[in-house]
């Protein structure tokens, strides 16, 4: 019986957490569409997420593009299909690796800092102070981060795609002796608007999830430094897992 | 200050209960605070003092009972319905709860800019005036909270609490963690601010010196209930073993240590 009780308890905890998250998301979304909107805060979050994530996302994309070119070349060389290298690089980046890797990097960078900042504000009563100063913490803290995540990640992914393709191009031309013009025209040949669209939709969803997880776990944190640490870990882990799950679901919707 | 009871009390709690899980924290709290009165609730750590304040502010919802502010029942108001009620309150948090991403003047002006929609330049002047009211000059306005000592943070937090000129001021352990001199400075400031604003004040503390100084009336909370309430001068003759043990700070007596925090 103890075994069944343990399963039941775990299941109840799971349901409770799901309910809390659903309630949090619903409240956040309802504030997303109601004034006042804090423009200054949104811009500050956009700069934080968009601009300051450029180096890490750019480097990730560059090396991913380079590795893709090397790997697909050595693989395809086994059945004389080296010509497909450019197509493989661009499609994998735009449809899959650009959004997923940018999402994971931003989850580590931004999700963690959101959870730590909001969590610290929670345990030092700054969130209660906001409320007593006639400011809704959802509007002031959560909404700007959600908007910034939703809008900035697609822009980051566009940059990442371009840098990634450029990385592939560098390796193909300077290491694998491809013809530059042929490589570029091959890159553009099989890329469709639908591919780009799917990548950007993924990016927007991931950006929203990263901000949501960061805010949610920070907002729920309890009990001092340890609570904030746990919130930070949970924000990054849950955002990363959700990114991978949603990646599969969105791919299913777009390419089935 | 008129301790006489006006027709509608400023704040009225009757049989307020609040439990976290199976742990009952407030067990039917009854407390009435008249207009312009300064009431101090004393009690040991973990007896539900902070929970009571948060229930009145609507940060926590009581499980049962009634809380009236100016005669308006707040216990079951929606978030939006609570907004005009909350605008009447100013609160000094225990550790200040200053926004560490904002400078001192932005902290003090926060309620004016975000809550009242004042232009920043105007709010800055108001903030500096409020800082002056708590004995801080304009030099600190551009510092950040982390650069200030504990006593200075408390002063800034007090300036922030009074900046919107609230009708009701709450003080959550205003002197905890301060040296005796700074504690007395804060006590004096609290008395001055409350008098200048003509505000109703509710403080919670376990610092008896502070309680005697700022209170018109003292109430003692124990095991989630108000066990004694009366004028400040009467507390030495309260004839209540719980109050007696607390104000004399004795280890022996009816009060047992609270193990878990609330």
Coordinates of C-alpha atoms in Angstrom, one line a residue:
Chain A
X1 CA 0.0 0.0 0.0
X2 CA 2.9 2.3 0.8
X3 CA 4.0 2.0 -2.8
X4 CA 0.6 3.0 -4.2
X5 CA 0.4 5.9 -1.8
X6 CA 3.8 7.1 -3.0
X7 CA 2.6 7.0 -6.6
X8 CA -0.6 8.9 -5.6
X9 CA 1.3 11.5 -3.7
X10 CA 3.6 12.1 -6.6
X11 CA 0.7 12.3 -9.0
X12 CA -1.1 14.8 -6.8
X13 CA 2.0 17.0 -6.5
X14 CA 2.3 16.9 -10.3
X15 CA -1.4 17.9 -10.8
X16 CA -0.9 20.7 -8.2
X17 CA 2.1 22.0 -10.0
X18 CA 0.3 21.8 -13.4
X19 CA -2.6 23.7 -12.0
X20 CA -0.5 26.4 -10.5
X21 CA 1.4 26.8 -13.8
X22 CA -1.8 27.0 -15.8
X23 CA -3.2 29.6 -13.4
X24 CA 0.0 31.6 -13.6
X25 CA 0.0 31.5 -17.4
X26 CA -3.6 32.5 -17.6
X27 CA -3.1 35.5 -15.3
X28 CA 0.0 36.5 -17.2
X29 CA -1.8 36.3 -20.5
X30 CA -4.8 38.3 -19.3
X31 CA -2.4 41.1 -18.2
X32 CA -0.6 40.8 -21.6
X33 CA -3.5 42.4 -23.3
X34 CA -4.7 44.9 -20.7
X35 CA -3.1 48.3 -20.2
X36 CA -1.0 49.8 -18.7
X37 CA 2.0 48.4 -20.6
X38 CA 5.4 49.5 -19.4
X39 CA 7.3 50.4 -22.5
X40 CA 10.6 51.2 -20.8
X41 CA 10.7 47.9 -19.1
X42 CA 9.9 46.0 -22.3
X43 CA 12.7 47.8 -24.1
X44 CA 15.1 47.0 -21.3
X45 CA 14.2 43.3 -21.4
X46 CA 14.5 43.3 -25.2
X47 CA 18.0 44.7 -25.1
X48 CA 18.9 42.1 -22.4
X49 CA 17.5 39.1 -24.3
X50 CA 18.1 40.2 -27.9
X51 CA 21.3 42.3 -27.9
X52 CA 23.3 40.8 -25.1
X53 CA 22.5 37.2 -26.2
X54 CA 24.0 37.9 -29.7
X55 CA 27.6 36.8 -28.9
X56 CA 26.7 33.5 -27.4
X57 CA 24.0 32.6 -29.9
X58 CA 26.3 33.8 -32.8
X59 CA 29.2 31.6 -31.7
X60 CA 26.9 28.6 -31.2
X61 CA 25.5 29.1 -34.7
X62 CA 28.9 29.6 -36.3
X63 CA 30.4 26.4 -35.0
X64 CA 27.2 24.5 -35.6
X65 CA 27.2 25.5 -39.2
X66 CA 30.9 24.6 -39.6
X67 CA 30.4 21.2 -38.0
X68 CA 27.4 20.5 -40.1
X69 CA 29.3 21.2 -43.3
X70 CA 32.2 18.9 -42.2
X71 CA 29.9 16.1 -41.0
X72 CA 27.6 16.1 -43.9
X73 CA 30.5 16.2 -46.3
X74 CA 32.3 13.2 -44.8
X75 CA 29.0 11.3 -44.6
X76 CA 27.7 12.1 -48.1
X77 CA 31.1 11.4 -49.6
X78 CA 30.4 7.7 -48.9
X79 CA 27.8 7.7 -51.6
X80 CA 29.0 10.6 -53.8
X81 CA 26.4 13.1 -52.7
X82 CA 28.7 15.9 -51.7
X83 CA 26.6 18.3 -53.7
X84 CA 23.9 18.1 -51.0
X85 CA 26.1 19.6 -48.3
X86 CA 24.8 23.2 -48.8
X87 CA 21.2 22.1 -48.7
X88 CA 21.7 20.0 -45.6
X89 CA 23.4 22.8 -43.8
X90 CA 20.8 25.4 -44.5
X91 CA 17.8 23.2 -44.0
X92 CA 19.0 21.7 -40.7
X93 CA 19.9 25.2 -39.4
X94 CA 16.8 27.0 -40.4
X95 CA 14.3 24.3 -39.6
X96 CA 15.9 22.8 -36.5
X97 CA 19.2 23.7 -35.1
X98 CA 18.9 27.5 -35.3
X99 CA 15.8 27.7 -33.1
X100 CA 16.7 24.8 -30.8
X101 CA 20.3 25.7 -30.0
X102 CA 19.5 29.5 -29.7
X103 CA 16.6 28.5 -27.4
X104 CA 18.7 26.3 -25.2
X105 CA 21.5 28.9 -25.0
X106 CA 19.0 31.7 -24.2
X107 CA 17.3 29.4 -21.6
X108 CA 20.6 29.1 -19.8
X109 CA 21.4 32.7 -20.1
X110 CA 18.1 34.5 -19.7
X111 CA 15.8 32.0 -18.1
X112 CA 18.2 31.6 -15.2
X113 CA 18.7 35.3 -14.7
X114 CA 14.9 35.9 -14.8
X115 CA 14.3 33.2 -12.2
X116 CA 17.1 34.5 -9.9
X117 CA 16.0 38.1 -10.2
X118 CA 12.3 37.5 -9.6
X119 CA 13.0 34.9 -7.0
X120 CA 15.2 37.3 -5.0
X121 CA 12.5 39.9 -5.3
X122 CA 10.1 37.4 -3.9
X123 CA 12.1 36.3 -0.9
X124 CA 13.1 39.9 0.0
X125 CA 9.4 41.0 -0.2
X126 CA 10.0 43.3 -3.1
X127 CA 7.1 41.7 -5.0
X128 CA 4.8 42.4 -2.0
X129 CA 6.2 46.0 -2.0
X130 CA 5.2 46.4 -5.7
X131 CA 1.7 45.4 -4.8
X132 CA 1.5 47.8 -1.9
X133 CA 2.7 50.6 -4.3
X134 CA -0.3 50.1 -6.5
X135 CA 1.7 48.2 -9.2
X136 CA 0.7 44.8 -10.4
X137 CA 3.7 42.5 -10.3
X138 CA 2.5 40.6 -13.3
X139 CA 2.3 43.7 -15.4
X140 CA 5.6 45.1 -14.0
X141 CA 7.7 42.0 -14.0
X142 CA 6.2 39.2 -16.0
X143 CA 4.6 40.9 -19.0
X144 CA 7.7 42.8 -20.2
X145 CA 9.7 39.6 -20.1
X146 CA 7.1 37.5 -22.0
X147 CA 6.8 40.2 -24.7
X148 CA 10.6 40.5 -25.0
X149 CA 11.0 36.7 -25.1
X150 CA 8.3 36.3 -27.7
X151 CA 9.7 39.0 -30.0
X152 CA 13.4 38.8 -29.6
X153 CA 14.0 35.1 -30.1
X154 CA 12.8 35.0 -33.7
X155 CA 15.2 38.0 -34.4
X156 CA 18.0 36.1 -32.7
X157 CA 17.3 33.0 -34.8
X158 CA 17.3 35.0 -38.0
X159 CA 20.8 36.2 -37.1
X160 CA 21.8 32.7 -36.0
X161 CA 20.6 31.2 -39.3
X162 CA 22.7 33.6 -41.3
X163 CA 25.8 33.2 -39.2
X164 CA 25.4 29.4 -39.3
X165 CA 25.0 29.3 -43.0
X166 CA 28.1 31.5 -43.3
X167 CA 30.0 29.1 -41.0
X168 CA 29.1 26.2 -43.3
X169 CA 30.1 28.3 -46.3
X170 CA 33.5 29.1 -44.8
X171 CA 34.3 25.4 -44.2
X172 CA 32.9 24.3 -47.5
X173 CA 34.9 26.9 -49.5
X174 CA 38.2 27.1 -47.6
X175 CA 38.5 23.5 -46.3
X176 CA 36.5 21.4 -48.7
X177 CA 37.2 23.4 -51.8
X178 CA 33.6 24.0 -53.0
X179 CA 33.0 26.7 -55.5
X180 CA 31.6 29.7 -53.6
X181 CA 29.0 30.8 -56.1
X182 CA 27.8 27.2 -56.6
X183 CA 27.6 26.7 -52.8
X184 CA 25.5 29.8 -52.4
X185 CA 23.1 29.1 -55.2
X186 CA 22.8 25.5 -53.9
X187 CA 21.9 26.9 -50.5
X188 CA 19.1 29.1 -51.8
X189 CA 17.8 26.4 -54.2
X190 CA 15.8 24.1 -51.9
X191 CA 15.0 26.6 -49.1
X192 CA 11.3 27.4 -49.0
X193 CA 9.3 30.1 -47.1
X194 CA 7.7 27.4 -45.1
X195 CA 11.1 26.2 -43.8
X196 CA 11.9 29.7 -42.5
X197 CA 8.4 30.2 -41.2
X198 CA 8.5 27.0 -39.1
X199 CA 11.9 28.0 -37.7
X200 CA 10.6 31.4 -36.6
X201 CA 7.4 30.0 -35.1
X202 CA 9.5 27.7 -33.1
X203 CA 11.7 30.6 -32.0
X204 CA 8.7 32.6 -30.8
X205 CA 7.3 29.7 -28.9
X206 CA 10.6 28.9 -27.3
X207 CA 11.2 32.6 -26.4
X208 CA 7.8 32.7 -24.7
X209 CA 8.4 29.4 -22.8
X210 CA 11.8 30.5 -21.6
X211 CA 10.4 33.8 -20.2
X212 CA 7.4 32.0 -18.8
X213 CA 9.5 29.4 -17.0
X214 CA 11.9 32.0 -15.7
X215 CA 9.1 34.2 -14.3
X216 CA 7.0 31.3 -13.0
X217 CA 9.8 29.6 -11.0
X218 CA 11.1 32.9 -9.7
X219 CA 7.6 34.0 -8.7
X220 CA 7.0 30.7 -6.8
X221 CA 10.3 30.6 -5.0
X222 CA 10.3 30.4 -1.3
X223 CA 12.8 30.4 1.6
X224 CA 15.9 32.4 0.9
X225 CA 19.0 31.6 -1.1
X226 CA 18.3 27.9 -1.4
X227 CA 14.8 28.6 -2.8
X228 CA 16.2 31.0 -5.4
X229 CA 18.9 28.5 -6.4
X230 CA 16.3 25.8 -6.8
X231 CA 14.1 28.2 -8.8
X232 CA 16.9 29.0 -11.2
X233 CA 17.7 25.3 -11.8
X234 CA 14.0 24.5 -12.3
X235 CA 13.6 27.4 -14.7
X236 CA 16.5 26.2 -17.0
X237 CA 15.7 22.5 -16.8
X238 CA 11.9 22.9 -17.4
X239 CA 12.5 25.5 -20.2
X240 CA 15.0 23.2 -21.9
X241 CA 12.7 20.1 -21.7
X242 CA 9.7 22.1 -23.0
X243 CA 11.8 23.4 -25.9
X244 CA 12.7 19.9 -27.0
X245 CA 9.1 18.7 -26.6
X246 CA 7.6 21.6 -28.4
X247 CA 10.2 21.3 -31.1
X248 CA 8.9 17.9 -31.9
X249 CA 5.2 19.0 -31.8
X250 CA 5.7 22.0 -34.0
X251 CA 7.8 20.0 -36.5
X252 CA 4.9 17.5 -36.6
X253 CA 2.5 20.3 -37.4
X254 CA 4.5 22.0 -40.1
X255 CA 6.0 19.0 -41.9
X256 CA 3.6 16.1 -41.5
Chain B
X1 CA -4.6 61.6 18.4
X2 CA -8.1 60.7 19.6
X3 CA -8.3 57.2 20.9
X4 CA -12.1 57.5 21.2
X5 CA -13.9 55.3 18.8
X6 CA -15.5 57.0 15.8
X7 CA -18.5 55.6 14.0
X8 CA -16.7 53.5 11.4
X9 CA -13.3 52.3 12.5
X10 CA -10.5 52.6 10.0
X11 CA -9.7 48.9 10.1
X12 CA -11.8 46.2 11.7
X13 CA -11.0 42.6 11.8
X14 CA -13.4 40.1 13.2
X15 CA -12.8 36.4 13.7
X16 CA -10.1 36.3 10.9
X17 CA -8.8 32.8 10.4
X18 CA -5.9 31.7 8.2
X19 CA -4.3 28.3 7.9
X20 CA -1.4 27.0 5.9
X21 CA -2.1 23.4 5.2
X22 CA -3.1 21.9 8.6
X23 CA -1.3 24.6 10.5
X24 CA -3.7 27.3 11.8
X25 CA -1.9 30.6 12.0
X26 CA -4.7 33.0 12.7
X27 CA -7.3 31.6 14.9
X28 CA -10.1 34.2 15.0
X29 CA -8.4 37.5 15.3
X30 CA -10.5 40.4 16.4
X31 CA -9.0 43.9 16.2
X32 CA -10.4 47.4 15.8
X33 CA -8.3 50.4 14.8
X34 CA -9.8 53.8 15.0
X35 CA -9.2 56.6 12.6
X36 CA -5.9 58.4 13.4
X37 CA -5.0 55.8 16.0
X38 CA -1.6 54.2 16.3
X39 CA -1.9 50.5 17.3
X40 CA 1.1 48.2 17.9
X41 CA 0.6 44.5 17.8
X42 CA 3.2 42.7 19.9
X43 CA 3.9 39.0 19.9
X44 CA 6.7 36.5 19.6
X45 CA 8.3 35.3 16.3
X46 CA 6.0 33.1 14.4
X47 CA 2.7 34.0 16.1
X48 CA 1.0 35.3 12.9
X49 CA 1.8 39.0 13.1
X50 CA 3.0 39.3 9.5
X51 CA 0.3 37.0 8.3
X52 CA -2.3 39.3 9.8
X53 CA -0.8 42.4 8.1
X54 CA -0.7 40.6 4.8
X55 CA -4.3 39.6 5.1
X56 CA -5.3 43.2 5.7
X57 CA -3.3 44.3 2.6
X58 CA -4.9 41.5 0.5
X59 CA -1.5 39.9 -0.1
X60 CA -3.0 36.8 1.5
X61 CA -6.6 35.8 1.6
X62 CA -8.1 34.9 5.0
X63 CA -9.9 31.5 5.1
X64 CA -12.8 33.0 7.0
X65 CA -13.8 36.1 9.0
X66 CA -14.2 39.7 8.0
X67 CA -11.8 42.5 7.3
X68 CA -13.2 46.0 6.8
X69 CA -11.2 49.0 5.7
X70 CA -13.3 52.2 6.1
X71 CA -16.3 49.9 6.4
X72 CA -15.6 48.2 3.1
X73 CA -15.4 44.4 3.3
X74 CA -12.1 43.4 1.6
X75 CA -11.8 39.7 2.5
X76 CA -13.5 38.6 -0.7
X77 CA -12.7 41.4 -3.1
X78 CA -11.2 40.6 -6.5
X79 CA -7.7 41.7 -7.4
X80 CA -9.1 44.7 -9.2
X81 CA -11.5 45.6 -6.4
X82 CA -8.6 45.6 -4.0
X83 CA -6.7 48.3 -6.0
X84 CA -8.5 51.4 -4.6
X85 CA -8.2 49.8 -1.1
X86 CA -4.5 49.2 -1.5
X87 CA -3.9 52.8 -2.6
X88 CA -4.8 53.9 0.9
X89 CA -1.9 51.9 2.4
X90 CA 1.8 52.6 2.8
X91 CA 3.9 49.8 4.2
X92 CA 7.4 49.7 5.7
X93 CA 8.7 46.2 5.2
X94 CA 10.9 44.5 7.7
X95 CA 14.0 44.5 5.6
X96 CA 13.0 47.5 3.6
X97 CA 12.2 45.6 0.5
X98 CA 13.7 48.3 -1.6
X99 CA 14.0 47.6 -5.3
X100 CA 17.7 47.0 -5.8
X101 CA 17.6 47.7 -9.5
X102 CA 16.4 51.2 -9.0
X103 CA 18.2 54.2 -7.4
X104 CA 17.1 55.6 -4.1
X105 CA 15.0 58.4 -5.5
X106 CA 13.3 56.1 -8.0
X107 CA 12.4 53.8 -5.1
X108 CA 10.9 56.7 -3.2
X109 CA 9.1 58.0 -6.3
X110 CA 7.9 54.5 -7.3
X111 CA 4.4 54.8 -6.0
X112 CA 4.0 58.3 -7.6
X113 CA 5.3 57.3 -11.0
X114 CA 3.8 53.8 -11.4
X115 CA 0.8 54.2 -9.2
X116 CA -0.2 57.8 -9.7
X117 CA 1.3 58.5 -13.2
X118 CA 3.3 61.5 -12.1
X119 CA 6.0 62.8 -14.6
X120 CA 9.5 61.6 -13.6
X121 CA 10.9 65.1 -13.0
X122 CA 8.0 66.1 -10.7
X123 CA 8.2 62.7 -8.9
X124 CA 11.9 63.2 -8.4
X125 CA 11.3 66.5 -6.6
X126 CA 8.6 64.9 -4.5
X127 CA 11.0 62.0 -3.7
X128 CA 13.7 64.4 -2.5
X129 CA 11.2 66.2 -0.3
X130 CA 10.2 62.9 1.2
X131 CA 13.9 61.9 1.7
X132 CA 14.3 65.3 3.5
X133 CA 11.4 64.4 5.7
X134 CA 13.2 61.3 7.0
X135 CA 16.4 63.2 7.5
X136 CA 18.3 62.3 4.3
X137 CA 19.7 64.9 2.0
X138 CA 19.7 65.0 -1.8
X139 CA 23.2 63.3 -2.1
X140 CA 21.8 59.9 -1.5
X141 CA 19.1 60.2 -4.1
X142 CA 21.3 58.8 -6.9
X143 CA 22.8 56.0 -4.8
X144 CA 21.5 52.4 -5.0
X145 CA 20.0 50.6 -2.0
X146 CA 22.9 48.2 -1.8
X147 CA 25.3 51.1 -1.2
X148 CA 23.4 52.2 2.0
X149 CA 23.7 50.9 5.6
X150 CA 20.8 49.1 7.2
X151 CA 19.5 52.2 9.0
X152 CA 19.7 54.3 5.9
X153 CA 17.8 51.6 3.9
X154 CA 15.1 51.7 6.6
X155 CA 14.8 55.5 6.3
X156 CA 14.5 55.2 2.5
X157 CA 11.9 52.6 2.9
X158 CA 10.0 54.8 5.2
X159 CA 10.3 57.7 2.7
X160 CA 8.9 55.4 0.1
X161 CA 6.0 54.3 2.4
X162 CA 4.9 57.9 3.0
X163 CA 5.5 59.3 -0.5
X164 CA 2.0 58.6 -1.7
X165 CA 0.6 60.3 1.5
X166 CA -1.3 57.2 2.5
X167 CA -4.2 57.2 5.0
X168 CA -3.0 54.1 6.7
X169 CA 0.6 53.1 7.5
X170 CA 1.8 49.7 8.3
X171 CA 5.2 49.0 10.0
X172 CA 6.5 45.5 9.9
X173 CA 9.1 45.2 12.7
X174 CA 10.5 48.7 12.0
X175 CA 13.4 48.5 14.5
X176 CA 14.5 44.9 14.0
X177 CA 18.2 44.7 13.2
X178 CA 19.0 48.3 14.1
X179 CA 21.3 49.5 16.9
X180 CA 19.4 51.1 19.8
X181 CA 20.2 54.7 18.7
X182 CA 19.1 54.1 15.1
X183 CA 16.0 52.2 16.4
X184 CA 15.1 55.3 18.4
X185 CA 15.7 57.6 15.3
X186 CA 13.3 55.4 13.3
X187 CA 10.7 55.4 16.2
X188 CA 10.8 59.2 16.2
X189 CA 10.5 59.4 12.4
X190 CA 7.5 57.0 12.6
X191 CA 5.8 59.2 15.2
X192 CA 6.5 62.4 13.1
X193 CA 5.4 60.8 9.8
X194 CA 2.2 59.5 11.3
X195 CA 1.4 62.8 12.9
X196 CA 2.2 64.8 9.8
X197 CA 0.0 62.7 7.6
X198 CA -2.7 62.3 10.2
X199 CA -2.5 58.6 9.3
X200 CA -3.8 55.6 11.0
X201 CA -0.9 53.3 12.0
X202 CA -0.6 49.6 12.6
X203 CA 2.8 48.3 13.6
X204 CA 3.9 44.8 14.5
X205 CA 7.0 44.4 16.6
X206 CA 8.6 42.4 19.4
X207 CA 10.7 45.4 20.5
X208 CA 8.9 46.6 23.7
X209 CA 10.8 50.0 23.8
X210 CA 9.6 50.7 20.3
X211 CA 6.0 49.6 21.1
X212 CA 5.8 51.8 24.1
X213 CA 7.1 54.8 22.2
X214 CA 4.9 54.6 19.0
X215 CA 1.7 53.1 20.3
X216 CA -1.5 54.7 21.5
X217 CA -2.8 51.2 22.1
X218 CA -1.1 47.9 22.3
X219 CA -2.5 44.5 21.4
X220 CA -0.8 41.2 22.1
X221 CA -1.2 38.3 19.7
X222 CA -0.6 34.8 20.9
X223 CA -1.5 31.5 19.2
X224 CA -3.3 33.3 16.4
X225 CA -5.6 35.3 18.7
X226 CA -5.5 38.8 20.3
X227 CA -5.2 37.9 24.0
X228 CA -5.0 41.4 25.3
X229 CA -5.5 44.9 24.0
X230 CA -5.5 48.2 25.8
X231 CA -3.9 51.7 26.1
X232 CA -0.1 51.7 26.2
X233 CA 0.1 52.8 29.8
X234 CA -2.1 49.9 30.9
X235 CA 0.2 47.2 29.7
X236 CA 2.2 47.1 32.9
X237 CA -1.0 46.3 34.8
X238 CA -2.4 44.0 32.1
X239 CA -2.8 41.1 34.7
X240 CA -2.4 38.6 31.9
X241 CA 0.3 36.0 32.3
X242 CA 1.1 35.9 28.6
X243 CA 1.5 39.7 28.3
X244 CA 3.4 39.7 31.5
X245 CA 5.9 37.2 30.4
X246 CA 6.4 38.9 27.0
X247 CA 7.0 42.5 28.2
X248 CA 9.4 41.3 30.9
X249 CA 11.1 39.0 28.4
X250 CA 11.1 35.9 30.7
X251 CA 12.0 32.5 29.5
X252 CA 9.7 30.9 31.9
X253 CA 5.9 31.2 31.6
X254 CA 2.9 30.2 29.5
X255 CA 4.5 31.0 26.1
X256 CA 6.3 28.1 24.5
X257 CA 8.8 28.4 21.7
X258 CA 7.4 28.3 18.2
X259 CA 9.5 25.8 16.3
X260 CA 8.3 26.3 12.7
X261 CA 8.2 29.6 11.0
X262 CA 5.0 30.8 9.4

